[in-house]
Amino acid sequence: MQKNSAMHKHKKKLGQHFIHDKNLINKIIRYIAPMSSDEIIEIGPGDGALSYIISKDVKKLILIEKDTDLISELKNGFKNANNVVVKNEDILKIDLSKIVKSKIRIIGNLPYNISTEILFKLLEISNNVNDMYFMLQKEVVDRIFAKPNSKIYGRLSVMIQVYYNTKKLFDISPDVFVPKPKVF
C-alpha cells in the first residue's frame, strides 16, 4: 500500500516534490511503456506513485531512494514483490557499475537541485542504458536542448547531446506536485 504523501514531511534539502495525479501518472507510464523483459532503475521513487504500477509489468525494478523515512514504507509496500529491490542510497554516491550488469532503463522525478549532477553521473553507464525518462526543471530541459552559440549552451548541452538522442515529451504544471515547487 502506498503511503499518503500528505503524511510524509517533505524534505526541501532533498528536493522532494511528489506527483499523485492519476491521469499524469498514467500518461507517464504510457510513454515509458514498461515491458515484462525490462530492468528499470527508478531514481527517487518517493512514496512509490509510479513504482507500484510499473513493478507489475517488469522483470526487475530497482528503487534508489535517499530518504530513510521513505525506505521502510517502500520496503513494506514491496515485501511480496520478488522483482523489486529497494536501496537506501544516494544516487550521486552509489557505484552504478555494481548494479547495472545488463541493458537497463532509468526513470525518475529528479530533484531539481541535483538533476544536472545526476545526469552527468549517469553518463558513467551510458553504454548499458536503453533509455531514460525524467521529469526535470524547465531550465535544465532548456539547457539540454540548447544550440551552440546560445547563452545557455554549455557542458550539459554538449554531453547529453553527444551521448543521447533526446526528446521533450510534455510540460507538467507545478500544480500537480506535492508540495508545489517554487521553481519549475
PDB file of C-alpha atoms in Angstrom:
ATOM      1  CA  MET A   1       0.000   0.000   0.000  1.00  0.00           C
ATOM      2  CA  GLN A   2       1.219   3.440  -0.882  1.00  0.00           C
ATOM      3  CA  LYS A   3       1.990   5.973   1.834  1.00  0.00           C
ATOM      4  CA  ASN A   4      -0.036   9.170   1.667  1.00  0.00           C
ATOM      5  CA  SER A   5       2.388  11.957   0.748  1.00  0.00           C
ATOM      6  CA  ALA A   6       0.407  14.337   2.943  1.00  0.00           C
ATOM      7  CA  MET A   7       1.619  12.279   5.929  1.00  0.00           C
ATOM      8  CA  HIS A   8       5.258  12.434   4.836  1.00  0.00           C
ATOM      9  CA  LYS A   9       7.206  15.510   5.894  1.00  0.00           C
ATOM     10  CA  HIS A  10       8.737  16.608   2.608  1.00  0.00           C
ATOM     11  CA  LYS A  11      12.412  17.411   2.837  1.00  0.00           C
ATOM     12  CA  LYS A  12      13.329  20.573   0.998  1.00  0.00           C
ATOM     13  CA  LYS A  13      17.040  19.687   1.104  1.00  0.00           C
ATOM     14  CA  LEU A  14      16.251  16.518  -0.892  1.00  0.00           C
ATOM     15  CA  GLY A  15      14.177  18.448  -3.429  1.00  0.00           C
ATOM     16  CA  GLN A  16      11.086  16.358  -2.749  1.00  0.00           C
ATOM     17  CA  HIS A  17       8.010  17.083  -4.848  1.00  0.00           C
ATOM     18  CA  PHE A  18       5.681  14.106  -5.291  1.00  0.00           C
ATOM     19  CA  ILE A  19       3.102  13.515  -8.020  1.00  0.00           C
ATOM     20  CA  HIS A  20      -0.247  11.908  -7.242  1.00  0.00           C
ATOM     21  CA  ASP A  21      -2.353  12.999 -10.190  1.00  0.00           C
ATOM     22  CA  LYS A  22      -3.506   9.624 -11.530  1.00  0.00           C
ATOM     23  CA  ASN A  23      -4.031  10.936 -15.073  1.00  0.00           C
ATOM     24  CA  LEU A  24      -0.483  12.304 -15.183  1.00  0.00           C
ATOM     25  CA  ILE A  25       0.965   9.113 -13.679  1.00  0.00           C
ATOM     26  CA  ASN A  26      -0.841   7.047 -16.316  1.00  0.00           C
ATOM     27  CA  LYS A  27       0.375   9.384 -19.075  1.00  0.00           C
ATOM     28  CA  ILE A  28       3.972   8.992 -17.872  1.00  0.00           C
ATOM     29  CA  ILE A  29       3.602   5.218 -17.733  1.00  0.00           C
ATOM     30  CA  ARG A  30       2.197   5.149 -21.286  1.00  0.00           C
ATOM     31  CA  TYR A  31       5.349   6.930 -22.501  1.00  0.00           C
ATOM     32  CA  ILE A  32       7.640   4.614 -20.542  1.00  0.00           C
ATOM     33  CA  ALA A  33       5.666   1.600 -21.805  1.00  0.00           C
ATOM     34  CA  PRO A  34       7.160  -0.934 -19.366  1.00  0.00           C
ATOM     35  CA  MET A  35       7.512  -4.487 -20.678  1.00  0.00           C
ATOM     36  CA  SER A  36       7.961  -7.837 -18.957  1.00  0.00           C
ATOM     37  CA  SER A  37      11.595  -8.094 -20.102  1.00  0.00           C
ATOM     38  CA  ASP A  38      12.566  -4.654 -18.716  1.00  0.00           C
ATOM     39  CA  GLU A  39      15.015  -3.985 -15.933  1.00  0.00           C
ATOM     40  CA  ILE A  40      14.355  -0.474 -14.661  1.00  0.00           C
ATOM     41  CA  ILE A  41      16.094   1.761 -12.147  1.00  0.00           C
ATOM     42  CA  GLU A  42      13.902   4.432 -10.593  1.00  0.00           C
ATOM     43  CA  ILE A  43      15.805   7.310  -9.038  1.00  0.00           C
ATOM     44  CA  GLY A  44      13.975   8.906  -6.127  1.00  0.00           C
ATOM     45  CA  PRO A  45      10.764   6.885  -6.125  1.00  0.00           C
ATOM     46  CA  GLY A  46       9.459   8.895  -3.182  1.00  0.00           C
ATOM     47  CA  ASP A  47       6.365   7.142  -1.925  1.00  0.00           C
ATOM     48  CA  GLY A  48       6.135   4.916  -4.991  1.00  0.00           C
ATOM     49  CA  ALA A  49       3.395   6.565  -7.065  1.00  0.00           C
ATOM     50  CA  LEU A  50       4.998   5.298 -10.315  1.00  0.00           C
ATOM     51  CA  SER A  51       6.808   2.332  -8.783  1.00  0.00           C
ATOM     52  CA  TYR A  52       3.761   0.379  -7.643  1.00  0.00           C
ATOM     53  CA  ILE A  53       2.228   0.442 -11.108  1.00  0.00           C
ATOM     54  CA  ILE A  54       5.435  -0.222 -13.056  1.00  0.00           C
ATOM     55  CA  SER A  55       6.527  -3.084 -10.779  1.00  0.00           C
ATOM     56  CA  LYS A  56       3.626  -5.215 -12.006  1.00  0.00           C
ATOM     57  CA  ASP A  57       4.863  -5.121 -15.600  1.00  0.00           C
ATOM     58  CA  VAL A  58       8.659  -5.509 -15.450  1.00  0.00           C
ATOM     59  CA  LYS A  59      11.268  -8.200 -14.897  1.00  0.00           C
ATOM     60  CA  LYS A  60      13.147  -6.121 -12.305  1.00  0.00           C
ATOM     61  CA  LEU A  61      12.677  -2.723 -10.671  1.00  0.00           C
ATOM     62  CA  ILE A  62      15.462  -1.184  -8.601  1.00  0.00           C
ATOM     63  CA  LEU A  63      14.383   1.747  -6.452  1.00  0.00           C
ATOM     64  CA  ILE A  64      17.144   4.095  -5.306  1.00  0.00           C
ATOM     65  CA  GLU A  65      15.860   6.384  -2.547  1.00  0.00           C
ATOM     66  CA  LYS A  66      17.988   8.548  -0.269  1.00  0.00           C
ATOM     67  CA  ASP A  67      15.264   9.474   2.250  1.00  0.00           C
ATOM     68  CA  THR A  68      15.448   6.968   5.099  1.00  0.00           C
ATOM     69  CA  ASP A  69      11.927   7.938   6.200  1.00  0.00           C
ATOM     70  CA  LEU A  70      10.542   6.593   2.920  1.00  0.00           C
ATOM     71  CA  ILE A  71      12.632   3.412   2.784  1.00  0.00           C
ATOM     72  CA  SER A  72      10.661   1.445   5.379  1.00  0.00           C
ATOM     73  CA  GLU A  73       7.393   2.305   3.618  1.00  0.00           C
ATOM     74  CA  LEU A  74       8.814   1.250   0.253  1.00  0.00           C
ATOM     75  CA  LYS A  75      10.263  -1.988   1.661  1.00  0.00           C
ATOM     76  CA  ASN A  76       6.985  -2.778   3.372  1.00  0.00           C
ATOM     77  CA  GLY A  77       4.983  -1.958   0.247  1.00  0.00           C
ATOM     78  CA  PHE A  78       7.142  -4.239  -1.898  1.00  0.00           C
ATOM     79  CA  LYS A  79       7.785  -7.018   0.638  1.00  0.00           C
ATOM     80  CA  ASN A  80       5.930  -9.552  -1.530  1.00  0.00           C
ATOM     81  CA  ALA A  81       7.342  -8.336  -4.846  1.00  0.00           C
ATOM     82  CA  ASN A  82      10.248 -10.606  -5.804  1.00  0.00           C
ATOM     83  CA  ASN A  83      11.156  -8.390  -8.757  1.00  0.00           C
ATOM     84  CA  VAL A  84      11.681  -5.191  -6.716  1.00  0.00           C
ATOM     85  CA  VAL A  85      14.882  -4.157  -4.926  1.00  0.00           C
ATOM     86  CA  VAL A  86      14.751  -1.134  -2.617  1.00  0.00           C
ATOM     87  CA  LYS A  87      18.078   0.583  -1.978  1.00  0.00           C
ATOM     88  CA  ASN A  88      18.604   3.305   0.617  1.00  0.00           C
ATOM     89  CA  GLU A  89      21.367   5.082  -1.298  1.00  0.00           C
ATOM     90  CA  ASP A  90      22.411   8.469  -2.599  1.00  0.00           C
ATOM     91  CA  ILE A  91      22.373   8.233  -6.403  1.00  0.00           C
ATOM     92  CA  LEU A  92      25.406  10.527  -6.556  1.00  0.00           C
ATOM     93  CA  LYS A  93      27.468   8.209  -4.330  1.00  0.00           C
ATOM     94  CA  ILE A  94      26.370   4.754  -5.426  1.00  0.00           C
ATOM     95  CA  ASP A  95      28.614   2.714  -7.730  1.00  0.00           C
ATOM     96  CA  LEU A  96      26.184   2.108 -10.569  1.00  0.00           C
ATOM     97  CA  SER A  97      28.519  -0.341 -12.290  1.00  0.00           C
ATOM     98  CA  LYS A  98      27.846  -2.786  -9.422  1.00  0.00           C
ATOM     99  CA  ILE A  99      24.104  -2.579 -10.009  1.00  0.00           C
ATOM    100  CA  VAL A 100      23.946  -2.377 -13.787  1.00  0.00           C
ATOM    101  CA  LYS A 101      25.029  -5.647 -15.368  1.00  0.00           C
ATOM    102  CA  SER A 102      22.863  -5.562 -18.483  1.00  0.00           C
ATOM    103  CA  LYS A 103      20.909  -3.094 -20.600  1.00  0.00           C
ATOM    104  CA  ILE A 104      18.578  -1.121 -18.378  1.00  0.00           C
ATOM    105  CA  ARG A 105      16.036   1.669 -18.440  1.00  0.00           C
ATOM    106  CA  ILE A 106      16.168   4.567 -15.993  1.00  0.00           C
ATOM    107  CA  ILE A 107      13.276   6.724 -14.824  1.00  0.00           C
ATOM    108  CA  GLY A 108      12.704   9.351 -12.178  1.00  0.00           C
ATOM    109  CA  ASN A 109      11.333  12.638 -10.985  1.00  0.00           C
ATOM    110  CA  LEU A 110      14.793  14.081 -10.389  1.00  0.00           C
ATOM    111  CA  PRO A 111      15.330  16.573  -7.566  1.00  0.00           C
ATOM    112  CA  TYR A 112      15.805  19.936  -9.255  1.00  0.00           C
ATOM    113  CA  ASN A 113      18.748  20.902  -7.070  1.00  0.00           C
ATOM    114  CA  ILE A 114      20.903  17.942  -8.206  1.00  0.00           C
ATOM    115  CA  SER A 115      19.406  16.886 -11.548  1.00  0.00           C
ATOM    116  CA  THR A 116      22.405  18.094 -13.570  1.00  0.00           C
ATOM    117  CA  GLU A 117      24.784  16.165 -11.303  1.00  0.00           C
ATOM    118  CA  ILE A 118      22.641  13.052 -11.676  1.00  0.00           C
ATOM    119  CA  LEU A 119      22.621  13.340 -15.470  1.00  0.00           C
ATOM    120  CA  PHE A 120      26.425  13.566 -15.503  1.00  0.00           C
ATOM    121  CA  LYS A 121      26.652  10.604 -13.101  1.00  0.00           C
ATOM    122  CA  LEU A 122      24.526   8.506 -15.460  1.00  0.00           C
ATOM    123  CA  LEU A 123      26.994   9.093 -18.286  1.00  0.00           C
ATOM    124  CA  GLU A 124      29.240   6.577 -16.443  1.00  0.00           C
ATOM    125  CA  ILE A 125      26.900   3.773 -17.513  1.00  0.00           C
ATOM    126  CA  SER A 126      25.632   5.202 -20.810  1.00  0.00           C
ATOM    127  CA  ASN A 127      26.678   2.062 -22.728  1.00  0.00           C
ATOM    128  CA  ASN A 128      24.288  -0.009 -20.604  1.00  0.00           C
ATOM    129  CA  VAL A 129      21.277   2.294 -20.886  1.00  0.00           C
ATOM    130  CA  ASN A 130      18.437   1.568 -23.305  1.00  0.00           C
ATOM    131  CA  ASP A 131      16.529   4.735 -22.499  1.00  0.00           C
ATOM    132  CA  MET A 132      15.737   7.214 -19.737  1.00  0.00           C
ATOM    133  CA  TYR A 133      12.591   9.126 -18.813  1.00  0.00           C
ATOM    134  CA  PHE A 134      12.899  12.020 -16.383  1.00  0.00           C
ATOM    135  CA  MET A 135      10.832  14.849 -15.038  1.00  0.00           C
ATOM    136  CA  LEU A 136      13.167  17.820 -14.989  1.00  0.00           C
ATOM    137  CA  GLN A 137      13.045  21.505 -14.195  1.00  0.00           C
ATOM    138  CA  LYS A 138      12.304  23.577 -17.322  1.00  0.00           C
ATOM    139  CA  GLU A 139      15.665  25.365 -17.042  1.00  0.00           C
ATOM    140  CA  VAL A 140      17.521  22.029 -17.170  1.00  0.00           C
ATOM    141  CA  VAL A 141      15.478  20.889 -20.175  1.00  0.00           C
ATOM    142  CA  ASP A 142      16.246  24.167 -21.943  1.00  0.00           C
ATOM    143  CA  ARG A 143      19.966  23.676 -21.284  1.00  0.00           C
ATOM    144  CA  ILE A 144      19.856  20.086 -22.555  1.00  0.00           C
ATOM    145  CA  PHE A 145      18.303  21.229 -25.851  1.00  0.00           C
ATOM    146  CA  ALA A 146      20.334  24.442 -26.200  1.00  0.00           C
ATOM    147  CA  LYS A 147      22.018  25.100 -29.532  1.00  0.00           C
ATOM    148  CA  PRO A 148      25.663  26.157 -29.999  1.00  0.00           C
ATOM    149  CA  ASN A 149      26.260  29.894 -29.568  1.00  0.00           C
ATOM    150  CA  SER A 150      23.168  30.360 -27.384  1.00  0.00           C
ATOM    151  CA  LYS A 151      23.580  31.844 -23.896  1.00  0.00           C
ATOM    152  CA  ILE A 152      22.579  28.619 -22.170  1.00  0.00           C
ATOM    153  CA  TYR A 153      24.604  26.232 -24.333  1.00  0.00           C
ATOM    154  CA  GLY A 154      27.243  24.598 -22.177  1.00  0.00           C
ATOM    155  CA  ARG A 155      28.763  21.421 -20.821  1.00  0.00           C
ATOM    156  CA  LEU A 156      25.386  19.819 -20.066  1.00  0.00           C
ATOM    157  CA  SER A 157      24.126  20.548 -23.597  1.00  0.00           C
ATOM    158  CA  VAL A 158      27.254  19.089 -25.187  1.00  0.00           C
ATOM    159  CA  MET A 159      27.484  15.939 -23.064  1.00  0.00           C
ATOM    160  CA  ILE A 160      23.830  14.978 -23.244  1.00  0.00           C
ATOM    161  CA  GLN A 161      23.594  15.695 -26.977  1.00  0.00           C
ATOM    162  CA  VAL A 162      26.733  13.633 -27.660  1.00  0.00           C
ATOM    163  CA  TYR A 163      25.676  10.583 -25.634  1.00  0.00           C
ATOM    164  CA  TYR A 164      21.901  10.534 -26.080  1.00  0.00           C
ATOM    165  CA  ASN A 165      19.113  11.184 -28.554  1.00  0.00           C
ATOM    166  CA  THR A 166      16.816  13.433 -26.568  1.00  0.00           C
ATOM    167  CA  LYS A 167      13.176  14.322 -26.893  1.00  0.00           C
ATOM    168  CA  LYS A 168      10.960  16.551 -24.773  1.00  0.00           C
ATOM    169  CA  LEU A 169       7.652  14.762 -24.281  1.00  0.00           C
ATOM    170  CA  PHE A 170       5.421  17.283 -22.494  1.00  0.00           C
ATOM    171  CA  ASP A 171       5.237  20.033 -19.887  1.00  0.00           C
ATOM    172  CA  ILE A 172       3.909  19.411 -16.396  1.00  0.00           C
ATOM    173  CA  SER A 173       2.070  22.014 -14.359  1.00  0.00           C
ATOM    174  CA  PRO A 174       3.626  22.770 -10.960  1.00  0.00           C
ATOM    175  CA  ASP A 175       0.124  22.343  -9.512  1.00  0.00           C
ATOM    176  CA  VAL A 176       0.353  18.530  -9.730  1.00  0.00           C
ATOM    177  CA  PHE A 177       3.274  18.349  -7.300  1.00  0.00           C
ATOM    178  CA  VAL A 178       3.051  17.998  -3.514  1.00  0.00           C
ATOM    179  CA  PRO A 179       4.400  20.328  -2.304  1.00  0.00           C
ATOM    180  CA  LYS A 180       4.119  22.682  -5.262  1.00  0.00           C
ATOM    181  CA  PRO A 181       7.636  23.721  -6.379  1.00  0.00           C
ATOM    182  CA  LYS A 182       8.547  27.402  -6.352  1.00  0.00           C
ATOM    183  CA  VAL A 183      10.754  26.848  -9.397  1.00  0.00           C
ATOM    184  CA  PHE A 184       9.617  24.632 -12.273  1.00  0.00           C
TER     185      PHE A 184
END
